[in-house]
């Protein structure tokens, strides 16, 4: 059964490193439930930025974790393709994909960082606060970018409305002048004026 790839669109801010975790499950007809998939099942993960450029294109196993760095703000497209169409065992079956995407400071595993860098509780808390401040700063920059884009769109729309109104007014005036001349020539032809 040839399936279209799973797609999920995410809004990303520049400079972030989103993390995606996924796992797949196959439908078991005898048990009538989804069971963990076999190791032979693979997933191809492809991430595209808002301009359509491929940021990540990689083959993973039936469970995996992927990260990518977002340099362009906007909607990113995440496509998960399964190699299940090549497996004759899977023909006619169902596949369930669990996808969890974390963005920003949520991707950091602070207990792991504390153990690796041998940080005290206070140092770890300071690092968390610094990460949160950095995240807030990125969010503010992203909001400024969105505001600027919205302002440019609003100004463009306003300009188009103005020119459309001017064009309509000119068309009305020209139509009125044409109608007056036409009626005048009509009445002169009928010798009513």
mmCIF file of C-alpha atoms in Angstrom, residues 1-85:
data_model
loop_
_atom_site.group_PDB
_atom_site.id
_atom_site.type_symbol
_atom_site.label_atom_id
_atom_site.label_comp_id
_atom_site.label_asym_id
_atom_site.label_seq_id
_atom_site.Cartn_x
_atom_site.Cartn_y
_atom_site.Cartn_z
ATOM 1 C CA UNK A 1 0.000 0.000 0.000
ATOM 2 C CA UNK A 2 1.686 3.188 -1.166
ATOM 3 C CA UNK A 3 1.125 5.922 1.415
ATOM 4 C CA UNK A 4 1.816 9.631 1.085
ATOM 5 C CA UNK A 5 4.448 10.870 3.512
ATOM 6 C CA UNK A 6 3.352 12.128 6.901
ATOM 7 C CA UNK A 7 3.598 15.933 6.911
ATOM 8 C CA UNK A 8 3.686 18.349 9.768
ATOM 9 C CA UNK A 9 4.258 22.053 9.482
ATOM 10 C CA UNK A 10 5.927 23.899 12.316
ATOM 11 C CA UNK A 11 6.576 27.578 12.821
ATOM 12 C CA UNK A 12 10.240 28.027 13.582
ATOM 13 C CA UNK A 13 12.236 31.011 14.679
ATOM 14 C CA UNK A 14 15.733 31.598 13.308
ATOM 15 C CA UNK A 15 18.650 30.085 15.219
ATOM 16 C CA UNK A 16 16.597 27.471 17.060
ATOM 17 C CA UNK A 17 17.390 23.792 17.104
ATOM 18 C CA UNK A 18 14.096 21.905 17.179
ATOM 19 C CA UNK A 19 14.259 18.301 18.279
ATOM 20 C CA UNK A 20 11.932 15.636 16.968
ATOM 21 C CA UNK A 21 11.362 12.219 18.496
ATOM 22 C CA UNK A 22 9.300 9.599 16.726
ATOM 23 C CA UNK A 23 8.421 5.952 16.959
ATOM 24 C CA UNK A 24 6.460 3.726 14.646
ATOM 25 C CA UNK A 25 4.027 0.924 15.313
ATOM 26 C CA UNK A 26 2.685 -1.708 12.933
ATOM 27 C CA UNK A 27 -0.858 -3.068 12.947
ATOM 28 C CA UNK A 28 -1.056 -6.709 14.004
ATOM 29 C CA UNK A 29 -4.099 -8.400 12.438
ATOM 30 C CA UNK A 30 -4.147 -11.307 14.919
ATOM 31 C CA UNK A 31 -3.923 -9.138 18.040
ATOM 32 C CA UNK A 32 -5.961 -6.360 16.379
ATOM 33 C CA UNK A 33 -3.723 -3.717 17.899
ATOM 34 C CA UNK A 34 -0.625 -1.679 17.087
ATOM 35 C CA UNK A 35 2.639 -3.320 18.177
ATOM 36 C CA UNK A 36 6.196 -1.935 18.175
ATOM 37 C CA UNK A 37 7.581 -2.160 14.655
ATOM 38 C CA UNK A 38 10.338 -4.440 13.499
ATOM 39 C CA UNK A 39 13.933 -3.178 13.302
ATOM 40 C CA UNK A 40 13.879 -3.525 9.490
ATOM 41 C CA UNK A 41 11.359 -0.731 9.159
ATOM 42 C CA UNK A 42 13.036 2.583 8.449
ATOM 43 C CA UNK A 43 11.894 6.183 8.291
ATOM 44 C CA UNK A 44 13.289 8.861 6.032
ATOM 45 C CA UNK A 45 13.027 12.314 7.629
ATOM 46 C CA UNK A 46 13.082 15.357 5.394
ATOM 47 C CA UNK A 47 12.848 18.947 6.680
ATOM 48 C CA UNK A 48 12.331 21.935 4.364
ATOM 49 C CA UNK A 49 12.568 25.611 5.283
ATOM 50 C CA UNK A 50 9.953 28.201 4.199
ATOM 51 C CA UNK A 51 11.884 28.757 0.938
ATOM 52 C CA UNK A 52 11.590 25.053 0.081
ATOM 53 C CA UNK A 53 15.285 24.301 0.629
ATOM 54 C CA UNK A 54 16.007 20.923 2.202
ATOM 55 C CA UNK A 55 17.620 21.383 5.635
ATOM 56 C CA UNK A 56 17.666 17.728 6.658
ATOM 57 C CA UNK A 57 17.259 14.569 4.608
ATOM 58 C CA UNK A 58 18.285 11.413 6.411
ATOM 59 C CA UNK A 59 17.331 7.763 6.890
ATOM 60 C CA UNK A 60 16.602 6.565 10.446
ATOM 61 C CA UNK A 61 15.344 3.374 12.056
ATOM 62 C CA UNK A 62 11.849 2.562 13.300
ATOM 63 C CA UNK A 63 12.461 4.826 16.320
ATOM 64 C CA UNK A 64 14.631 7.875 16.280
ATOM 65 C CA UNK A 65 15.521 11.400 17.196
ATOM 66 C CA UNK A 66 16.403 14.180 14.778
ATOM 67 C CA UNK A 67 17.481 17.797 15.179
ATOM 68 C CA UNK A 68 18.069 20.609 12.727
ATOM 69 C CA UNK A 69 19.058 24.257 12.939
ATOM 70 C CA UNK A 70 16.507 26.741 11.687
ATOM 71 C CA UNK A 71 18.086 29.778 10.001
ATOM 72 C CA UNK A 72 14.950 31.114 8.333
ATOM 73 C CA UNK A 73 11.816 32.122 10.253
ATOM 74 C CA UNK A 74 8.470 30.773 9.137
ATOM 75 C CA UNK A 75 6.722 27.475 8.530
ATOM 76 C CA UNK A 76 9.005 24.503 8.156
ATOM 77 C CA UNK A 77 7.774 21.296 6.573
ATOM 78 C CA UNK A 78 8.660 17.990 8.200
ATOM 79 C CA UNK A 79 8.029 14.897 6.059
ATOM 80 C CA UNK A 80 8.332 11.350 7.339
ATOM 81 C CA UNK A 81 8.551 8.678 4.634
ATOM 82 C CA UNK A 82 8.437 5.002 5.479
ATOM 83 C CA UNK A 83 10.291 2.279 3.595
ATOM 84 C CA UNK A 84 7.283 0.048 4.275
ATOM 85 C CA UNK A 85 6.252 -0.030 0.602
#
